[in-house]
Short mmCIF file of C-alpha atoms in Angstrom, two decimals:
data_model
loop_
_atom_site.label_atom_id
_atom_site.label_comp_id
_atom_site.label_asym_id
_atom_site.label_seq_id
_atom_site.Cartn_x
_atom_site.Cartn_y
_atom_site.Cartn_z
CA UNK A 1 35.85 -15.24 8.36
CA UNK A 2 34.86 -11.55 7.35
CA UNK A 3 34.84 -12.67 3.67
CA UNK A 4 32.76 -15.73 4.97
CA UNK A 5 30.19 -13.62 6.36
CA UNK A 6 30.15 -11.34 2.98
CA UNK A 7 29.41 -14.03 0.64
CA UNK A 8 27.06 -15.43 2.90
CA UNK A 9 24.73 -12.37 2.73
CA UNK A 10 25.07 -12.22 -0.88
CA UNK A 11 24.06 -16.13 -0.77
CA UNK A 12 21.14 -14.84 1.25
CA UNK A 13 19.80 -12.07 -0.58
CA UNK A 14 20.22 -13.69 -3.69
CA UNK A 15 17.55 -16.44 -2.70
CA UNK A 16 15.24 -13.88 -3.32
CA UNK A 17 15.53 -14.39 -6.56
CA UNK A 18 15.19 -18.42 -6.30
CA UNK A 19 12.45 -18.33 -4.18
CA UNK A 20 10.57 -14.85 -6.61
CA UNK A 21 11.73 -17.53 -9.80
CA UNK A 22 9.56 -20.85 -8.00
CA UNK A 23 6.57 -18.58 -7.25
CA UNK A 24 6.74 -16.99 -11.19
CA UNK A 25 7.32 -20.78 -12.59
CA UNK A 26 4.13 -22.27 -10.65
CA UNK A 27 1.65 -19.31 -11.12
CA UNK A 28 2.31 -20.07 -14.93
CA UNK A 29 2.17 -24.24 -14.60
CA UNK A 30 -1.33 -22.81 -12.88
CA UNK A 31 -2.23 -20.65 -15.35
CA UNK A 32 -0.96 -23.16 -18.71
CA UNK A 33 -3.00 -25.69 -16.29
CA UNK A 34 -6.26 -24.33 -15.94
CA UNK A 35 -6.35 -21.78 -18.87
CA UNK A 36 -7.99 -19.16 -16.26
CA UNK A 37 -5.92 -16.07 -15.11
CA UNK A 38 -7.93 -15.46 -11.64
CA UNK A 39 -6.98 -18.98 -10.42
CA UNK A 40 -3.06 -18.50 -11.41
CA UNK A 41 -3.38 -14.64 -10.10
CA UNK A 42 -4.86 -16.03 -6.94
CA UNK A 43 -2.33 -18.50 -6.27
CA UNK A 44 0.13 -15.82 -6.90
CA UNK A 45 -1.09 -13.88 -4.60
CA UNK A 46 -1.35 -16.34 -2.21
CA UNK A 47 2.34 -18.01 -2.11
CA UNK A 48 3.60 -14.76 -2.71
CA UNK A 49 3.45 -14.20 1.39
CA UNK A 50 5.91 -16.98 1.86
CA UNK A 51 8.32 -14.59 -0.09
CA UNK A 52 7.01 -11.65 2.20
CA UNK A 53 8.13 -13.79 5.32
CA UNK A 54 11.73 -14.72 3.58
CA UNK A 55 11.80 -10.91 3.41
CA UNK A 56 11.95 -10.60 6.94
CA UNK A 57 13.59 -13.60 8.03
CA UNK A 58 16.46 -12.53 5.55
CA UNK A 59 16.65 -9.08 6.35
CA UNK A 60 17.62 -10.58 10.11
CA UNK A 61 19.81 -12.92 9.26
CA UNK A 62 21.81 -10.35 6.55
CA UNK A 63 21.97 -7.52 9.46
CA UNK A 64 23.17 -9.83 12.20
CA UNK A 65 25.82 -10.99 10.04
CA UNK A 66 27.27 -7.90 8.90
CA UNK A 67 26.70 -6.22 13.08
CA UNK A 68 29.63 -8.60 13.65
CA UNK A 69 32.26 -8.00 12.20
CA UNK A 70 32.05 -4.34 11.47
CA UNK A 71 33.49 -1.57 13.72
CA UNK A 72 31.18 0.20 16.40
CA UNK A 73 31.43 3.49 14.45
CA UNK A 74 28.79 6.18 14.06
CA UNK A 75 29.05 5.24 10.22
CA UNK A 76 28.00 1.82 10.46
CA UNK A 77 25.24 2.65 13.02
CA UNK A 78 23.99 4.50 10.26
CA UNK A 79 24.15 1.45 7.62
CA UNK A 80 22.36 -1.03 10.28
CA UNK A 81 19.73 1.04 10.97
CA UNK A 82 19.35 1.94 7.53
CA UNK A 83 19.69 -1.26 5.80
CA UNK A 84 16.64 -2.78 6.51
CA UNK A 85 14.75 -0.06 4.02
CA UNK A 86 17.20 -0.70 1.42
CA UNK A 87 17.15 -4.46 1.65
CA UNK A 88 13.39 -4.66 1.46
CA UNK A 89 13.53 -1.92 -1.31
CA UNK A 90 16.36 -3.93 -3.51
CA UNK A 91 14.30 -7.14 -2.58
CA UNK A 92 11.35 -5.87 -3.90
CA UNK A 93 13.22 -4.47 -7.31
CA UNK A 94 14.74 -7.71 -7.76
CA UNK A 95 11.69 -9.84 -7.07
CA UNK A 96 9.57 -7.11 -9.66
CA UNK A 97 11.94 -8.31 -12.72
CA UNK A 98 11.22 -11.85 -11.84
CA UNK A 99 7.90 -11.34 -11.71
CA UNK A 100 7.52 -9.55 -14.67
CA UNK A 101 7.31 -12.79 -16.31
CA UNK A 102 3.73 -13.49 -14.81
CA UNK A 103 2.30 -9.99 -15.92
CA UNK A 104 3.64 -10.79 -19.46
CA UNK A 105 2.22 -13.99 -19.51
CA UNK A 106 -0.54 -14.65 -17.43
CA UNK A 107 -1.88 -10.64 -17.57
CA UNK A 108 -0.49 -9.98 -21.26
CA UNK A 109 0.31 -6.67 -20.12
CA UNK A 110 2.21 -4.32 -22.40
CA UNK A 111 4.42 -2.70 -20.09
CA UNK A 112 8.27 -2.67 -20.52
CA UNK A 113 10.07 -4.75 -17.68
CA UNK A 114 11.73 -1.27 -17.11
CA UNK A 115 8.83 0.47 -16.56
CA UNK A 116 7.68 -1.98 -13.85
CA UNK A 117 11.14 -1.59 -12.19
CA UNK A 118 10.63 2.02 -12.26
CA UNK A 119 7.06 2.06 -11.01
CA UNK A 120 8.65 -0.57 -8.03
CA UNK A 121 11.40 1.69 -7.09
CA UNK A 122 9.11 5.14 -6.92
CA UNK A 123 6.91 3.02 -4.80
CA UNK A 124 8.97 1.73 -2.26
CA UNK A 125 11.02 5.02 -2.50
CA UNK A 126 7.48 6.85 -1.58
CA UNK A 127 6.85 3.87 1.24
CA UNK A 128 10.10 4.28 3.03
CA UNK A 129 10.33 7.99 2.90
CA UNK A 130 8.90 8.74 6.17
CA UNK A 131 11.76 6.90 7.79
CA UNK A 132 14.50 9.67 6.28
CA UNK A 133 13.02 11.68 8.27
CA UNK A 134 13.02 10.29 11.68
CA UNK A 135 16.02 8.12 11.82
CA UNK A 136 18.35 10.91 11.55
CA UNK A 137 16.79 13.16 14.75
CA UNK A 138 16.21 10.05 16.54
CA UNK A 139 19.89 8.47 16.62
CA UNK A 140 21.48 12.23 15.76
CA UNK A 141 23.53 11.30 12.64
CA UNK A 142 23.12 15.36 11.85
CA UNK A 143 25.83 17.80 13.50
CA UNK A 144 23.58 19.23 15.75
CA UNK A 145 22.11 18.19 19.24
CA UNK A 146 18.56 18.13 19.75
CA UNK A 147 16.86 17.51 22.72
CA UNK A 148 14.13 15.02 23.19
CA UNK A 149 11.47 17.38 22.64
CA UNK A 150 12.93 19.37 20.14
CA UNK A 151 13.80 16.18 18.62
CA UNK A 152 10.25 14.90 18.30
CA UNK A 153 8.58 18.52 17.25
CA UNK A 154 11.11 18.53 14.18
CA UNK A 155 9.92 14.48 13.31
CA UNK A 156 6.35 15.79 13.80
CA UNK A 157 6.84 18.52 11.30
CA UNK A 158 8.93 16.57 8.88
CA UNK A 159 5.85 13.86 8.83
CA UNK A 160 3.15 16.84 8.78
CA UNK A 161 5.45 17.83 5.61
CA UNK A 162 5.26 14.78 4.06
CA UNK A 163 1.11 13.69 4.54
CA UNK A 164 0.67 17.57 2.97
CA UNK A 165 3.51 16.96 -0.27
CA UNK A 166 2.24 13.09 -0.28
CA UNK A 167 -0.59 14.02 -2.85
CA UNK A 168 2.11 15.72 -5.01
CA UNK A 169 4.69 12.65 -4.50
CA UNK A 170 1.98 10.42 -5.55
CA UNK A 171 0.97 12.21 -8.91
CA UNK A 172 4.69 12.50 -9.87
CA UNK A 173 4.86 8.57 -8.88
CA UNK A 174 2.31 7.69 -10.60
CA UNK A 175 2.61 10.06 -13.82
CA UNK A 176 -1.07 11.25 -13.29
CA UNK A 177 -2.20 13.86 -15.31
CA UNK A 178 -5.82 15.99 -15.49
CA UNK A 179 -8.07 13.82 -17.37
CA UNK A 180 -7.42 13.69 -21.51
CA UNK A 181 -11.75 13.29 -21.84
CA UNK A 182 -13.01 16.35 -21.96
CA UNK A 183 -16.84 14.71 -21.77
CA UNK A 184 -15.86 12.51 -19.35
CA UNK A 185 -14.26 15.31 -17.45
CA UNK A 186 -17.13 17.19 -17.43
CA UNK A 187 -19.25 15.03 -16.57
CA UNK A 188 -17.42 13.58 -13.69
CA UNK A 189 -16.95 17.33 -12.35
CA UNK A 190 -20.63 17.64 -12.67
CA UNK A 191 -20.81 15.01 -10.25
CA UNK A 192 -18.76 16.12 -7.71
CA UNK A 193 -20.16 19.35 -8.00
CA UNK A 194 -23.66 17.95 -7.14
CA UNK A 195 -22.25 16.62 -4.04
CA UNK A 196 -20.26 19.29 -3.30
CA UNK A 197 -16.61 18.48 -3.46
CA UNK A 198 -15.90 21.46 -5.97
CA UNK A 199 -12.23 21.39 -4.21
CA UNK A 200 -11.14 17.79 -5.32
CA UNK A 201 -8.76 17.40 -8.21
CA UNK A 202 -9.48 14.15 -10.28
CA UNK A 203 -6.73 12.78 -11.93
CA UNK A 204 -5.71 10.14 -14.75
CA UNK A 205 -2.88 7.51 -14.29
CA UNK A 206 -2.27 6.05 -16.92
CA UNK A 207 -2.48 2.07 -16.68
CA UNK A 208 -3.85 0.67 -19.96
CA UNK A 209 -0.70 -1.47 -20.98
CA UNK A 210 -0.19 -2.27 -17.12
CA UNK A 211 -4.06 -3.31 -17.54
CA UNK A 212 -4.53 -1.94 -13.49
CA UNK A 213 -8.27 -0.80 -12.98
CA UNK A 214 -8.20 0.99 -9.67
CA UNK A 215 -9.17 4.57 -8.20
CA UNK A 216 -7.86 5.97 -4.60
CA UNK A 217 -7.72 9.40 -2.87
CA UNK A 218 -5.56 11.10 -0.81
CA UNK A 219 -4.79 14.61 0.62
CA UNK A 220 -5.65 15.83 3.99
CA UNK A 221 -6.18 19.15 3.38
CA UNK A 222 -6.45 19.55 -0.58
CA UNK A 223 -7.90 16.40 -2.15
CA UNK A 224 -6.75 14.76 -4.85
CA UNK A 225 -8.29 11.53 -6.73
CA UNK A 226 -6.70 9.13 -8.95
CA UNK A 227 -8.51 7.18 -11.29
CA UNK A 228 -6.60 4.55 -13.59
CA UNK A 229 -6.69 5.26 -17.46
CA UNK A 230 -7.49 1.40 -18.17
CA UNK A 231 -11.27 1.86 -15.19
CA UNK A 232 -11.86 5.04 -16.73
CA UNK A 233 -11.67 2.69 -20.42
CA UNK A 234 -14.14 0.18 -19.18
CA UNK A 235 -16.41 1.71 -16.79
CA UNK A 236 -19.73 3.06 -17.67
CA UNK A 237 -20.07 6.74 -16.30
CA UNK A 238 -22.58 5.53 -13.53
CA UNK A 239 -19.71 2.53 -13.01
CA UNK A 240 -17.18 5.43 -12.60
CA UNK A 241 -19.40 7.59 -10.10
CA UNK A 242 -20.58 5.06 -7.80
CA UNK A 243 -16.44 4.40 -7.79
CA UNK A 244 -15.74 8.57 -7.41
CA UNK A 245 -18.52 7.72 -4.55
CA UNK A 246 -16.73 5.58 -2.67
CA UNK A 247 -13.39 7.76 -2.81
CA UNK A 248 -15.63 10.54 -1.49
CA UNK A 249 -16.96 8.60 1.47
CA UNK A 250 -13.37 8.17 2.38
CA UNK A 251 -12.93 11.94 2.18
CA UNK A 252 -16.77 12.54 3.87
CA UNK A 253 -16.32 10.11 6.98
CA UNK A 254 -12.43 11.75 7.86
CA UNK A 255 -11.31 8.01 6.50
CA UNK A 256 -7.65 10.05 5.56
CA UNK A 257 -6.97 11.72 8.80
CA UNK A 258 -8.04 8.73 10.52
CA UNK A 259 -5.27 7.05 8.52
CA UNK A 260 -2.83 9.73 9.37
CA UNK A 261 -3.47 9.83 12.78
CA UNK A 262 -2.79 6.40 13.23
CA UNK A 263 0.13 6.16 11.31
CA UNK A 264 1.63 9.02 13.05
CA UNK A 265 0.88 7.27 16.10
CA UNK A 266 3.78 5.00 15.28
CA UNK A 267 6.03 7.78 15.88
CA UNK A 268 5.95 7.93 19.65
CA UNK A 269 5.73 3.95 19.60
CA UNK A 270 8.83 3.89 17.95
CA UNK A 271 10.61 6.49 20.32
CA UNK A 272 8.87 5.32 23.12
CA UNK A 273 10.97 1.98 22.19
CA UNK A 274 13.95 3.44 21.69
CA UNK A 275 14.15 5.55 24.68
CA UNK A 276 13.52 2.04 26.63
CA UNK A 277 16.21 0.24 24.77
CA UNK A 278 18.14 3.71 25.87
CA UNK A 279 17.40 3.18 29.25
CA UNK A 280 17.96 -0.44 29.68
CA UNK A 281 21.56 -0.11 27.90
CA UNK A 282 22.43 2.63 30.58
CA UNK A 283 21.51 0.64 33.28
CA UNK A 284 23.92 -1.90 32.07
CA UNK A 285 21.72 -4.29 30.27
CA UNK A 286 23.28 -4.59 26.45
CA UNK A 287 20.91 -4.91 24.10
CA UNK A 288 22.94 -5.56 20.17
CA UNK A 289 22.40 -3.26 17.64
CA UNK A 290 20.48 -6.12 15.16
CA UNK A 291 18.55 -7.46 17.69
CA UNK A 292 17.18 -3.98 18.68
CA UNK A 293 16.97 -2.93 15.13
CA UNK A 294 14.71 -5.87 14.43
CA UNK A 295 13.16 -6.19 17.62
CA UNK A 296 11.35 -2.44 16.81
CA UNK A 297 11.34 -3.06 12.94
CA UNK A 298 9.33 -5.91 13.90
CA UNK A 299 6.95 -4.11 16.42
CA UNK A 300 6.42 -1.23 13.81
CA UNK A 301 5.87 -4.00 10.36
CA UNK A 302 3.05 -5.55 13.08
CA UNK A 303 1.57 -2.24 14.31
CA UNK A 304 1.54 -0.96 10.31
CA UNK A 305 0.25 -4.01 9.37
CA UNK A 306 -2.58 -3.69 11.60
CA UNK A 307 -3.35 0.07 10.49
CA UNK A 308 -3.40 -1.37 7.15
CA UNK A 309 -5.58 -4.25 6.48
CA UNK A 310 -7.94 -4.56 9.85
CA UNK A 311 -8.52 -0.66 10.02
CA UNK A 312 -8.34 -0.26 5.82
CA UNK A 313 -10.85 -3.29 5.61
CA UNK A 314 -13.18 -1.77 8.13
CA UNK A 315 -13.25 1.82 6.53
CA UNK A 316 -13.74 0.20 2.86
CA UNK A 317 -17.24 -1.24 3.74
CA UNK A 318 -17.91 2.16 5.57
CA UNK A 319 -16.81 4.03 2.29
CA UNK A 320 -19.23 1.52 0.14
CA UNK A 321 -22.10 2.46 2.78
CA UNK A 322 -21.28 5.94 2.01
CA UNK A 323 -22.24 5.72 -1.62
CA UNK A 324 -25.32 3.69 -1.08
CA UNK A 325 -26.12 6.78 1.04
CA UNK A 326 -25.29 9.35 -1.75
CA UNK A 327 -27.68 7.63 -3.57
CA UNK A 328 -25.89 5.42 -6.28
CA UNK A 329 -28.40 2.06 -6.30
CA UNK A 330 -26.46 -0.82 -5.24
CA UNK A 331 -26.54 -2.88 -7.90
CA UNK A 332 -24.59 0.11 -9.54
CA UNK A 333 -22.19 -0.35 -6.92
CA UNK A 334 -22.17 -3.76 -7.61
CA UNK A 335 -21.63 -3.81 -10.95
CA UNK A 336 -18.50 -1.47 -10.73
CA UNK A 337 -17.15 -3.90 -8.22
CA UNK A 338 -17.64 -7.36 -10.57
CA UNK A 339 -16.55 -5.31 -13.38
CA UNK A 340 -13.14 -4.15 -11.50
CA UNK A 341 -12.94 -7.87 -10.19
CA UNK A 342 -13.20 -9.21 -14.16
CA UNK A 343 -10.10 -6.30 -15.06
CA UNK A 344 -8.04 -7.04 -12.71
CA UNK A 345 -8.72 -10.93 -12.89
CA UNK A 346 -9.24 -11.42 -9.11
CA UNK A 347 -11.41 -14.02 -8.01
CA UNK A 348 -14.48 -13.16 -6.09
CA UNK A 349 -13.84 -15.24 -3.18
CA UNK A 350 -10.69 -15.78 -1.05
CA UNK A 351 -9.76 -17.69 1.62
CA UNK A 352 -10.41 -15.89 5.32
CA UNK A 353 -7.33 -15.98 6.37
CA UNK A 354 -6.07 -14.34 3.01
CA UNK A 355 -8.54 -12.03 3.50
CA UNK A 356 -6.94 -10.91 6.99
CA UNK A 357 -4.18 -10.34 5.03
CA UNK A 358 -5.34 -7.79 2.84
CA UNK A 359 -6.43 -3.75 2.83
CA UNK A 360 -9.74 -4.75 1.17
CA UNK A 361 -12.52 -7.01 2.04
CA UNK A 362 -12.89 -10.24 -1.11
CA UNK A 363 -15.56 -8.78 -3.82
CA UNK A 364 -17.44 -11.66 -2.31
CA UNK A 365 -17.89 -9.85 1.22
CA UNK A 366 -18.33 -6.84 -0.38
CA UNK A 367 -20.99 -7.36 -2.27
CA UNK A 368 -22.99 -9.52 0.23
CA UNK A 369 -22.61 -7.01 2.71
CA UNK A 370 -24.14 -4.51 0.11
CA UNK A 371 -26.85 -6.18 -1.00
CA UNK A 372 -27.35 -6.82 2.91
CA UNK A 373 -26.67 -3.00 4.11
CA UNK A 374 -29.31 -1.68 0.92
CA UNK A 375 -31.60 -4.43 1.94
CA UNK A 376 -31.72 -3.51 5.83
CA UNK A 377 -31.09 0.27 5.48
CA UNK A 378 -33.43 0.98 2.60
CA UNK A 379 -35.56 -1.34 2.10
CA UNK A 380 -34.51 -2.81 -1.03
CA UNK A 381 -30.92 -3.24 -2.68
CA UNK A 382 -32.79 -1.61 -6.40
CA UNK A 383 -33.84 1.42 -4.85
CA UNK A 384 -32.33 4.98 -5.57
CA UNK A 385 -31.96 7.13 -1.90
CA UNK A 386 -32.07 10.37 -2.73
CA UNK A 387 -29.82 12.66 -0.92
#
């Protein structure tokens, strides 16, 4: 029965790989089909959320399994509450070399299937971090006894620890290095400079074979900015500043801490859940380990998820109003936007629902509400505000 149960999660997990090979084998039919990438990339995209929900529904179904048969020991109370990160980390990995096939294909990127696997494991290892940290003062795997408020000072100061080394994580994750343009360099300091953010670092990732054109920021106390090698490549320099705009209105309007605070936030919602599972298995109400397991995992996936695309979609558009404000014309803005759209072969428009989905408005909504937000604020969507 045990060896039943085994095979069965190995059946399970495996599927993965099925489901990652259908959703690789029909983005290229699309793409062979149409002959355009940002309809295949799109329907990618799109299906790939089925895979997303397998992930969960998997994830369940593998940790109730194995909560049955193995021994109540402090051991394997470590390796149930654990295994969800490692299952959707493996999953990931494993669905990333399937994949792979689409970039090479459909993108005709020139990145190694190794690097991709490497650049999917330093993500998720970077996503998943946080949770080293709490688990082990929340269920007291360590040798020591903590009470509950000593217990939730030393989780506040691990994640404190973390948001400060994240901007260092990220570099090493992303191999980012000060930029190789010494013009463009200057230049781009020169810019910040004039707006005065003389204290943020800009940095280079390279993505030129993994054809990525993309910028972010993070850093709540020193800030850093990433800019990808292949934007930087194929972005005029007012392209690139009315992008270096936008990362500073994240900076200017506290979009980072606003971030931080709400992911943090998740801290006493998880051991505010906990603490009620504790108290309704003292009063003689058993509650199993996988159902309480997934009942918070699930709670915290929907409360990140929220924190993440409605909240990240409503501080993008205030971040574009930002650089409209600096005084980068919209059409510059625009521009920067279509061109990052035609890189990265996404289509304009998406469905709505899609769109809920996401951390960033379509380029569609964008730029309407641009053209809109110059038009109402300023008079006209052409005209340069000064500062």
């Amino acid at each position: 029965m045990i060896a039943a149960k085994i095979i069965l999660s190995i059946i399970i997990y495996l599927f993965n790989a099925v489901i990652a090979l259908i959703i690789s084998n029909l983005t290229i039919q699309r793409y062979r089909a149409t002959g355009s990438k940002e309809r295949a990339l799109y329907l990618f995209g799109t299906i790939r959320f089925t895979h997303y929900i397998y992930y969960v529904v998997s994830m369940v179904a593998i940790i109730m399994l194995l909560a049955s048969f193995l021994p109540k020991t402090k051991l394997n109370f470590v390796l149930i509450t654990t295994l969800p990160f490692a299952y959707l980390m493996l999953s990931t990995i494993l669905s990333q070399a399937i994949y792979h096939r689409v970039s090479r294909i459909v993108r005709n990127v020139g990145t190694s299937m190794r690097k991709e696997l490497a650049m999917a494991a330093k993500s998720s290892i970077l996503m998943y971090l946080p949770a080293l940290v709490v688990l082990p003062l929340r269920f007291n795997w360590m040798k020591i006894e903590l009470s509950g408020l000593w217990s939730c000072l030393f989780i506040l100061i691990g994640i404190a620890a973390y948001n400060l080394a994240y901007p260092y994580l990220l570099r090493l994750s992303l191999s980012a290095k000060p930029l190789k343009d010494e013009g463009r360099k200057a230049e781009i300091e020169k810019f910040l400079h004039k707006h005065e953010m003389k204290r943020v670092q800009v940095f280079e990732w390279p993505t030129t074979d993994s054809k990525v054109a993309n910028a972010l920021v993070c850093g709540l106390i020193y800030k850093q900015v990433f800019v990808a090698s292949y934007l930087l490549e194929n972005l005029s320099l007012d392209e690139v500043n009315a992008i270096l705009a936008h990362e500073i209105g994240h900076i200017r309007r506290f979009h980072l801490w606003i971030k931080a605070v709400l992911f943090v936030a998740a801290i006493p919602l998880f051991l505010g859940l906990t603490s009620l599972m504790d108290q309704a298995e003292a009063s003689g109400f058993h509650i199993p380990i996988p159902v309480g397991v997934v009942f918070i995992l699930a709670l915290l996936l929907g409360y990140l998820w929220f924190v993440s695309s409605y909240v990240s979609r409503k501080l993008e558009r205030d971040a574009d109003e930002y650089v409209l404000k600096m005084g980068i014309p919209a059409k510059v803005l625009i521009a920067a936007l279509t061109k990052l759209a035609e890189l990265n072969h996404s289509v304009l428009s998406i469905h709505r629902f899609i769109e809920k989905l996401q951390t960033h408005p379509s380029f569609e909504h964008r730029i309407q509400w641009i053209q809109s937000a110059a038009q109402r604020r300023y008079g006209t969507e052409e005209r340069t505000i000064s500062k």
